[in-house]
Coordinates of C-alpha atoms and ligand atoms in Angstrom, one line a residue:
X1411 CA 0.0 0.0 0.0
X1412 CA 1.4 3.4 -0.9
X1413 CA 1.7 6.0 1.9
X1414 CA -0.6 9.0 1.7
X1415 CA 1.2 12.1 0.7
X1416 CA 1.3 14.6 3.6
X1417 CA 3.2 17.9 2.7
X1418 CA 2.9 19.3 6.2
X1419 CA 4.5 16.1 7.6
X1420 CA 7.4 16.5 5.2
X1421 CA 7.9 20.1 6.3
X1422 CA 7.8 19.2 10.0
X1423 CA 10.2 16.3 9.5
X1424 CA 12.8 18.6 7.9
X1425 CA 12.1 21.3 10.5
X1426 CA 13.0 18.7 13.2
X1427 CA 16.2 17.8 11.3
X1428 CA 15.1 14.4 9.8
X1429 CA 16.5 13.0 6.6
X1430 CA 13.7 13.0 4.0
X1431 CA 12.9 9.8 2.2
X1432 CA 13.2 9.7 -1.6
X1433 CA 9.5 9.4 -2.2
X1434 CA 8.8 12.5 0.1
X1435 CA 11.3 14.6 -2.0
X1436 CA 9.8 13.4 -5.3
X1437 CA 6.3 14.1 -4.1
X1438 CA 7.1 17.6 -2.9
X1439 CA 9.1 18.6 -6.1
X1440 CA 6.6 17.1 -8.5
X1441 CA 3.6 18.4 -6.5
X1442 CA 5.0 22.0 -6.4
X1443 CA 5.7 21.9 -10.2
X1444 CA 2.2 20.6 -10.9
X1445 CA 0.5 23.0 -8.5
X1446 CA -0.8 20.5 -5.9
X1447 CA 1.8 21.7 -3.3
X1448 CA 1.1 25.3 -2.4
X1449 CA 3.8 28.0 -2.6
X1450 CA 3.5 28.6 1.1
X1451 CA 4.1 24.9 1.8
X1452 CA 7.2 24.8 -0.5
X1453 CA 8.4 28.1 1.0
X1454 CA 8.3 26.5 4.5
X1455 CA 10.1 23.4 3.3
X1456 CA 12.8 25.6 1.6
X1457 CA 13.4 27.6 4.7
X1458 CA 13.7 24.3 6.8
X1459 CA 16.2 23.1 4.2
X1460 CA 18.2 26.4 4.5
X1461 CA 18.3 26.0 8.3
X1462 CA 18.7 22.2 8.6
X1463 CA 20.6 21.3 5.5
X1464 CA 20.4 18.1 3.5
X1465 CA 22.5 15.0 3.2
X1466 CA 24.3 14.2 -0.1
X1467 CA 21.7 11.5 -0.8
X1468 CA 18.8 13.9 -0.2
X1469 CA 20.5 16.5 -2.5
X1470 CA 20.9 13.8 -5.2
X1471 CA 17.3 12.9 -5.0
X1472 CA 16.1 16.5 -5.1
X1473 CA 18.3 17.1 -8.1
X1474 CA 17.0 14.0 -9.9
X1475 CA 13.4 15.1 -9.2
X1476 CA 14.1 18.5 -10.8
X1477 CA 15.7 16.8 -13.8
X1478 CA 12.8 14.5 -14.2
X1479 CA 10.4 17.5 -14.2
X1480 CA 11.4 18.2 -17.8
X1481 CA 13.3 17.0 -20.9
X1482 CA 16.8 15.8 -21.1
X1483 CA 18.8 16.9 -24.1
X1484 CA 21.1 14.5 -25.8
X1485 CA 24.2 15.6 -27.8
X1486 CA 26.0 12.2 -27.9
X1487 CA 25.6 11.9 -31.7
X1488 CA 26.9 15.4 -32.7
X1489 CA 29.1 15.1 -35.8
X1490 CA 31.2 17.4 -38.0
X1491 CA 32.9 16.1 -41.2
X1492 CA 32.1 12.5 -40.2
X1493 CA 33.8 12.9 -36.7
X1494 CA 32.0 12.7 -33.4
X1495 CA 32.1 15.9 -31.4
X1496 CA 33.0 15.9 -27.7
X1497 CA 30.9 18.4 -25.6
X1498 CA 32.1 20.6 -22.8
X1499 CA 30.4 23.3 -20.8
X1500 CA 31.2 25.8 -18.1
X1501 CA 29.0 27.2 -15.3
X1502 CA 29.8 30.0 -13.0
X1503 CA 28.0 30.6 -9.7
X1504 CA 27.9 34.2 -10.6
X1505 CA 29.9 37.3 -9.9
X1506 CA 30.5 40.9 -10.7
X1507 CA 32.2 41.6 -14.1
X1508 CA 32.1 37.9 -14.9
X1509 CA 32.1 37.9 -18.7
X1510 CA 34.2 34.7 -19.0
X1511 CA 31.5 32.8 -21.0
X1512 CA 31.9 35.2 -23.8
X1513 CA 35.5 34.6 -24.8
X1514 CA 35.6 31.1 -23.3
X1515 CA 32.9 29.5 -25.4
X1516 CA 34.4 30.3 -28.9
X1517 CA 37.9 29.7 -27.6
X1518 CA 37.1 26.1 -26.6
X1519 CA 34.9 25.6 -29.7
X1520 CA 37.8 26.7 -31.9
X1521 CA 39.6 23.4 -31.0
X1522 CA 36.7 21.3 -32.4
X1523 CA 34.8 20.8 -29.1
X1524 CA 31.1 21.6 -29.1
X1525 CA 30.1 24.0 -26.3
X1526 CA 26.4 24.1 -25.6
X1527 CA 26.1 27.1 -23.2
X1528 CA 22.6 27.5 -21.9
X1529 CA 22.7 30.8 -20.0
X1530 CA 20.5 33.0 -18.0
X1531 CA 19.5 36.6 -17.6
X1532 CA 20.7 38.6 -14.7
X1533 CA 18.7 39.2 -11.5
X1534 CA 20.0 41.6 -8.9
X1535 CA 23.6 42.7 -8.8
X1536 CA 25.1 39.8 -10.9
X1537 CA 24.8 40.3 -14.7
X1538 CA 23.3 37.8 -17.1
X1539 CA 25.3 36.5 -20.1
X1540 CA 22.3 36.8 -22.4
X1541 CA 21.8 40.5 -21.4
X1542 CA 25.4 41.2 -22.3
X1543 CA 25.2 39.5 -25.7
X1544 CA 21.9 41.2 -26.5
X1545 CA 23.8 44.5 -26.7
X1546 CA 25.2 43.2 -30.0
X1547 CA 22.8 44.5 -32.7
X1548 CA 20.6 41.8 -34.1
X1549 CA 21.8 39.0 -31.8
X1550 CA 19.1 36.7 -30.4
X1551 CA 19.1 34.4 -27.5
X1552 CA 16.1 32.2 -28.3
X1553 CA 17.0 29.1 -30.4
X1554 CA 14.9 26.0 -30.9
X1555 CA 16.6 22.7 -29.9
X1556 CA 17.0 21.9 -33.7
X1557 CA 18.8 25.3 -34.3
X1558 CA 21.0 24.7 -31.3
X1559 CA 22.0 21.3 -32.6
X1560 CA 22.8 22.6 -36.1
X1561 CA 24.9 25.5 -34.7
X1562 CA 26.8 23.1 -32.5
X1563 CA 27.6 20.9 -35.5
X1564 CA 28.5 23.8 -37.9
X1565 CA 30.1 26.4 -35.5
X1566 CA 30.7 24.5 -32.3
X1567 CA 29.8 27.4 -30.0
X1568 CA 26.3 28.3 -28.9
X1569 CA 25.2 30.6 -26.1
X1570 CA 21.4 30.7 -25.8
X1571 CA 18.5 30.7 -23.4
X1572 CA 17.3 27.4 -21.9
X1573 CA 13.9 26.3 -23.2
X1574 CA 11.0 26.3 -20.7
X1575 CA 10.9 22.5 -20.7
X1576 CA 14.4 22.1 -19.3
X1577 CA 14.2 21.5 -15.5
X1578 CA 10.9 23.5 -15.1
X1579 CA 10.8 22.6 -11.4
X1580 CA 14.0 24.6 -10.9
X1581 CA 12.6 27.6 -12.8
X1582 CA 9.6 27.6 -10.5
X1583 CA 11.6 26.9 -7.3
X1584 CA 14.2 29.5 -8.1
X1585 CA 11.5 32.2 -8.5
X1586 CA 10.1 31.2 -5.1
X1587 CA 13.6 31.2 -3.5
X1588 CA 14.3 34.6 -4.8
X1589 CA 11.3 36.1 -2.9
X1590 CA 11.6 34.0 0.3
X1591 CA 15.2 34.5 1.3
X1592 CA 16.1 30.9 0.5
X1593 CA 18.7 31.3 -2.3
X1594 CA 21.8 31.1 -0.2
X1595 CA 21.8 27.4 0.7
X1596 CA 24.4 24.9 -0.5
X1597 CA 22.0 22.0 -1.1
X1598 CA 19.6 24.3 -3.0
X1599 CA 22.2 26.0 -5.1
X1600 CA 24.0 22.8 -5.9
X1601 CA 20.8 21.0 -7.0
X1602 CA 19.5 24.0 -8.9
X1603 CA 22.7 24.4 -11.0
X1604 CA 23.4 20.7 -11.5
X1605 CA 19.8 19.8 -12.5
X1606 CA 20.0 22.2 -15.4
X1607 CA 23.5 21.2 -16.4
X1608 CA 22.8 17.4 -16.3
X1609 CA 19.5 17.9 -18.2
X1610 CA 21.4 20.0 -20.8
X1611 CA 23.2 16.8 -21.9
X1612 CA 26.9 18.0 -21.8
X1613 CA 29.4 15.1 -21.5
X1614 CA 31.8 17.3 -19.4
X1615 CA 31.5 20.3 -17.2
X1616 CA 33.8 22.8 -15.4
X1617 CA 32.3 24.8 -12.5
X1618 CA 33.6 28.2 -11.6
X1619 CA 32.7 28.6 -8.0
X1620 CA 33.1 32.2 -6.8
X1621 CA 34.2 33.2 -3.3
X1622 CA 34.0 36.6 -1.8
X1623 CA 31.9 39.7 -1.2
X1624 CA 30.4 39.6 -4.8
X1625 CA 29.5 35.9 -4.6
X1626 CA 26.9 33.7 -2.9
X1627 CA 29.7 31.9 -1.0
X1628 CA 31.6 34.3 1.2
X1629 CA 34.3 31.9 2.5
X1630 CA 36.6 29.4 0.8
X1631 CA 35.3 26.6 3.1
X1632 CA 31.7 27.1 1.9
X1633 CA 32.8 27.4 -1.7
X1634 CA 34.7 24.1 -1.4
X1635 CA 31.7 22.4 0.1
X1636 CA 29.5 23.7 -2.8
X1637 CA 32.0 22.7 -5.3
X1638 CA 32.4 19.2 -3.8
X1639 CA 28.7 18.7 -3.7
X1640 CA 28.3 19.7 -7.4
X1641 CA 31.3 17.7 -8.6
X1642 CA 29.8 14.6 -6.9
X1643 CA 26.3 15.2 -8.4
X1644 CA 27.8 15.6 -11.9
X1645 CA 30.1 12.6 -11.6
X1646 CA 27.3 10.3 -10.3
X1647 CA 25.2 11.4 -13.3
X1648 CA 28.1 10.4 -15.7
X1649 CA 29.2 13.9 -16.5
X1650 CA 33.0 14.5 -16.2
X1651 CA 32.9 17.4 -13.7
X1652 CA 35.7 19.5 -12.1
X1653 CA 35.5 22.9 -10.3
X1654 CA 37.8 25.8 -9.8
X1655 CA 37.3 28.0 -6.7
X1656 CA 38.0 31.6 -7.8
X1657 CA 38.2 34.9 -6.0
X1658 CA 35.3 37.3 -6.2
X1659 CA 36.2 39.7 -3.4
X1660 CA 37.1 42.3 -6.1
X1661 CA 35.2 42.6 -9.4
X1662 CA 36.6 40.7 -12.4
X1663 CA 38.4 42.6 -15.1
X1664 CA 37.8 46.3 -15.6
X1665 CA 34.1 46.5 -16.4
X1666 CA 30.7 45.4 -15.1
X1667 CA 27.5 45.9 -17.2
X1668 CA 26.4 44.9 -20.7
X1669 CA 28.0 46.4 -23.8
X1670 CA 31.1 47.3 -21.6
X1671 CA 31.6 43.6 -20.9
X1672 CA 31.3 42.6 -24.5
X1673 CA 33.9 45.2 -25.4
X1674 CA 36.3 43.7 -22.8
X1675 CA 35.6 40.2 -24.0
X1676 CA 36.6 41.3 -27.5
X1677 CA 39.9 42.5 -26.1
X1678 CA 40.5 39.0 -24.6
X1679 CA 39.7 37.4 -27.9
X1680 CA 42.1 39.8 -29.7
X1681 CA 44.9 38.5 -27.4
X1682 CA 44.9 41.4 -24.9
X1683 CA 42.5 42.4 -22.1
X1684 CA 42.8 42.5 -18.3
X1685 CA 45.3 39.9 -16.9
X1686 CA 42.7 38.3 -14.4
X1687 CA 40.1 37.8 -17.1
X1688 CA 42.7 36.2 -19.4
X1689 CA 44.0 34.0 -16.5
X1690 CA 40.6 32.7 -15.7
X1691 CA 39.6 32.2 -19.4
X1692 CA 42.7 30.2 -20.1
X1693 CA 42.4 28.1 -16.8
X1694 CA 38.8 27.2 -17.5
X1695 CA 39.6 26.5 -21.2
X1696 CA 42.3 24.0 -20.1
X1697 CA 39.9 22.3 -17.8
X1698 CA 37.3 21.9 -20.6
X1699 CA 39.8 20.8 -23.2
X1700 CA 41.3 18.2 -20.9
X1701 CA 37.8 16.9 -20.1
X1702 CA 37.1 16.7 -23.8
X1703 CA 40.2 14.6 -24.5
X1704 CA 42.7 17.4 -25.4
X1705 CA 45.0 17.7 -22.4
X1706 CA 48.0 18.9 -24.4
X1707 CA 46.5 21.9 -26.0
X1708 CA 47.7 25.4 -25.0
X1709 CA 44.5 27.5 -25.4
X1710 CA 46.5 30.8 -25.5
X1711 CA 47.5 29.8 -29.1
X1712 CA 44.1 30.4 -30.5
X1713 CA 43.9 33.8 -28.8
X1714 CA 47.1 34.7 -30.5
X1715 CA 46.3 33.3 -33.9
X1716 CA 42.8 34.8 -34.2
X1717 CA 41.1 31.4 -34.4
X1718 CA 39.0 32.1 -31.2
X1719 CA 38.0 35.4 -32.7
X1720 CA 36.9 33.8 -36.0
X1721 CA 34.8 31.4 -34.0
X1722 CA 33.2 34.3 -32.0
X1723 CA 32.3 36.0 -35.2
X1724 CA 30.7 32.8 -36.6
X1725 CA 28.8 32.3 -33.3
X1726 CA 27.5 35.8 -33.2
X1727 CA 26.5 35.8 -36.9
X1728 CA 24.8 32.4 -36.6
X1729 CA 22.4 33.9 -34.0
X1730 CA 21.5 37.0 -36.2
X1731 CA 24.1 39.3 -34.7
X1732 CA 26.4 41.6 -36.7
X1733 CA 30.0 41.1 -35.3
X1734 CA 31.1 44.3 -37.2
X1735 CA 28.4 46.6 -35.9
X1736 CA 29.5 49.2 -33.3
X1737 CA 28.4 48.4 -29.8
X1738 CA 25.9 51.0 -28.4
X1739 CA 27.4 53.9 -26.5
X1740 CA 25.8 55.6 -23.4
X1741 CA 24.2 59.0 -23.6
X1742 CA 25.8 60.0 -20.4
X1743 CA 29.1 59.2 -18.6
X1744 CA 30.3 60.4 -15.2
X1745 CA 33.7 60.0 -13.5
X1746 CA 34.2 59.1 -9.8
X1747 CA 37.5 60.5 -8.6
X1748 CA 39.9 59.4 -5.9
X1749 CA 39.7 61.6 -2.9
X1750 CA 43.2 60.7 -1.5
X1751 CA 46.5 59.4 -2.6
X1752 CA 47.3 55.7 -2.0
X1753 CA 47.6 52.1 -3.2
X1754 CA 44.4 50.3 -4.1
X1755 CA 44.2 47.5 -1.5
X1756 CA 40.6 46.4 -2.2
X1757 CA 37.5 47.1 -4.3
X1758 CA 34.1 45.9 -3.1
X1759 CA 32.7 43.7 -5.8
X1760 CA 29.2 43.9 -4.4
X1761 CA 29.2 47.7 -4.4
X1762 CA 30.4 47.8 -8.1
X1763 CA 27.7 45.3 -9.0
X1764 CA 25.1 47.4 -7.3
X1765 CA 26.3 50.5 -9.1
X1766 CA 26.0 48.8 -12.5
X1767 CA 22.6 47.6 -11.6
X1768 CA 21.4 51.1 -10.4
X1769 CA 22.7 52.5 -13.7
X1770 CA 20.2 50.1 -15.5
X1771 CA 22.4 47.1 -16.4
X1772 CA 20.2 44.7 -14.3
X1773 CA 16.6 44.1 -13.3
X1774 CA 14.6 44.0 -10.1
X1775 CA 11.8 41.7 -11.5
X1776 CA 12.1 38.8 -14.0
X1777 CA 11.2 40.0 -17.5
X1778 CA 12.1 43.6 -17.0
X1779 CA 14.1 45.3 -19.8
X1780 CA 17.7 46.2 -19.2
X1781 CA 19.9 48.9 -20.7
X1782 CA 22.6 47.7 -23.1
X1783 CA 24.7 50.8 -22.5
X1784 CA 24.6 50.8 -18.7
X1785 CA 27.6 49.8 -16.7
X1786 CA 30.7 50.7 -14.7
X1787 CA 34.4 50.7 -15.8
X1788 CA 37.2 51.1 -13.4
X1789 CA 40.7 52.5 -14.1
X1790 CA 42.7 51.1 -11.2
X1791 CA 43.0 47.7 -9.7
X1792 CA 44.4 46.1 -6.6
X1793 CA 48.0 47.1 -6.2
X1794 CA 47.8 50.3 -8.4
X1795 CA 48.9 53.7 -7.0
X1796 CA 46.3 56.5 -7.4
X1797 CA 46.5 60.2 -6.6
X1798 CA 43.7 62.4 -5.3
X1799 CA 41.6 63.7 -8.3
X1800 CA 42.5 60.8 -10.6
X1801 CA 39.4 58.9 -12.1
X1802 CA 38.6 55.7 -10.3
X1803 CA 35.4 54.8 -12.1
X1804 CA 33.5 55.8 -15.2
X1805 CA 29.7 55.4 -14.9
X1806 CA 27.8 54.7 -18.2
X1807 CA 24.1 55.2 -18.6
X1808 CA 21.3 56.5 -20.8
X1809 CA 19.4 57.9 -17.8
X1810 CA 21.3 60.8 -16.1
X1811 CA 19.0 60.6 -13.1
X1812 CA 20.6 57.2 -12.2
X1813 CA 24.1 58.6 -11.7
X1814 CA 23.7 59.9 -8.1
X1815 CA 22.4 56.6 -6.8
X1816 CA 25.3 54.7 -8.5
X1817 CA 27.8 57.2 -7.1
X1818 CA 26.4 56.7 -3.6
X1819 CA 26.7 52.9 -4.0
X1820 CA 30.4 53.3 -4.9
X1821 CA 31.1 55.5 -1.8
X1822 CA 33.8 53.7 0.1
X1823 CA 34.0 50.9 -2.5
X1824 CA 37.7 51.4 -3.0
X1825 CA 40.1 50.8 -0.1
X1826 CA 43.3 52.8 -0.2
X1827 CA 46.4 51.9 1.9
X1828 CA 50.1 52.5 1.9
X1829 CA 51.4 48.9 1.9
X1830 CA 52.3 47.2 -1.4
X1831 CA 49.8 44.6 -2.5
X1832 CA 51.3 41.3 -3.9
X1833 CA 49.9 40.2 -7.3
X1834 CA 47.5 37.3 -6.5
X1835 CA 46.0 34.6 -8.7
X1836 CA 42.2 34.6 -9.0
X1837 CA 42.4 30.8 -8.6
X1838 CA 42.1 29.7 -5.0
X1839 CA 41.7 25.9 -5.5
X1840 CA 40.5 23.0 -7.6
X1841 CA 38.0 20.2 -6.9
X1842 CA 37.8 17.0 -9.0
Ligands
URA2938 N1 22.4 29.8 -10.0 C1 21.5 28.9 -10.2 O1 21.2 28.5 -11.3 N2 20.8 28.5 -9.1 C2 21.1 28.9 -7.9 O2 20.4 28.5 -6.9 C3 22.1 29.9 -7.7 C4 22.7 30.3 -8.8

């Protein structure tokens, strides 16, 4: 005889710290997706999970339930010129100025690996990859599964929106977590990310787990636990999965926003760009190429030769974009100046992300339009000497009224000191 489903009993069990049984997890996730479990019941369960945690077995079941709520894509039979194509993907837990997907996808694809990047739009202070790419005239994010497959076979690189039938339970749960203070939980973040990545059908995956003020995980220990949880989920599902722990206490590169980040990505693809963006792009590319069976490749070669840029141009054109069209420029810019002399010892990633968001680069509600031109660029990084009166930031916006709020958000964002700051790698650890 099957046990009657009792959502309140499941909530109370987790509230008391019990380990949920597989059928309880399945019934809650499937019931919430179908509408038979009420949002207030799921909210209560989510908060109990935030406070009590989950075992690895519970997380695996929760992830499987979310995968089974939708379709699973299959790219095992991709071919080009009679050869089977390996697939590799990257996922970042999100950070300020994190534009790595833009140069990384065509760089890895330029070596003959198919990169099916299903990306999202931004919410809050972290930008969305699709919002950035939409600043390119004509480029469109929505592809059918058939168009995606064709582009993977012909170009190798695709960055597009996930279709509604991929892990719909996660889509619904994420929206609820966003308004109930239940985002920051290792079991919930790990299952949310991995359900989408496993359903997407990539054979290998590298995770970029961010640590610091601009990230969900504020400490290396938490980031490591998140990374280990996700690597285990991926490996158990047959996806070759590794993770890098990377520093997000200061924003990445020299820009945060939409068109400004595309511009910086083009610098990387042209063989230049900020050292930290280049370091991370190459490290993640090495992970992806190794997982795809190319451990001896030096990815910096295709930045030098232009092969990665050629692949970028083909990828943008395949999705309706004009790679030669000038990127939009803001109607207004405003400089924030240093008020004292000193060495930059820190820059608050969260404050920079909030400034970009206040300038119009991000949204407060799902579905809201964002401004392509909005963003922040900075002219000094950790370790640089600055003098009073020197520009620290340039704010970019089409709406002049937004400048004062963004300036206020940046007040105190740059820490000045007198001691020398040693050059540090962004890469803090690796999990495999
Ligand atoms: N990104 C996701 O896809 N899910 C989370 O829960 C957090 C970040």
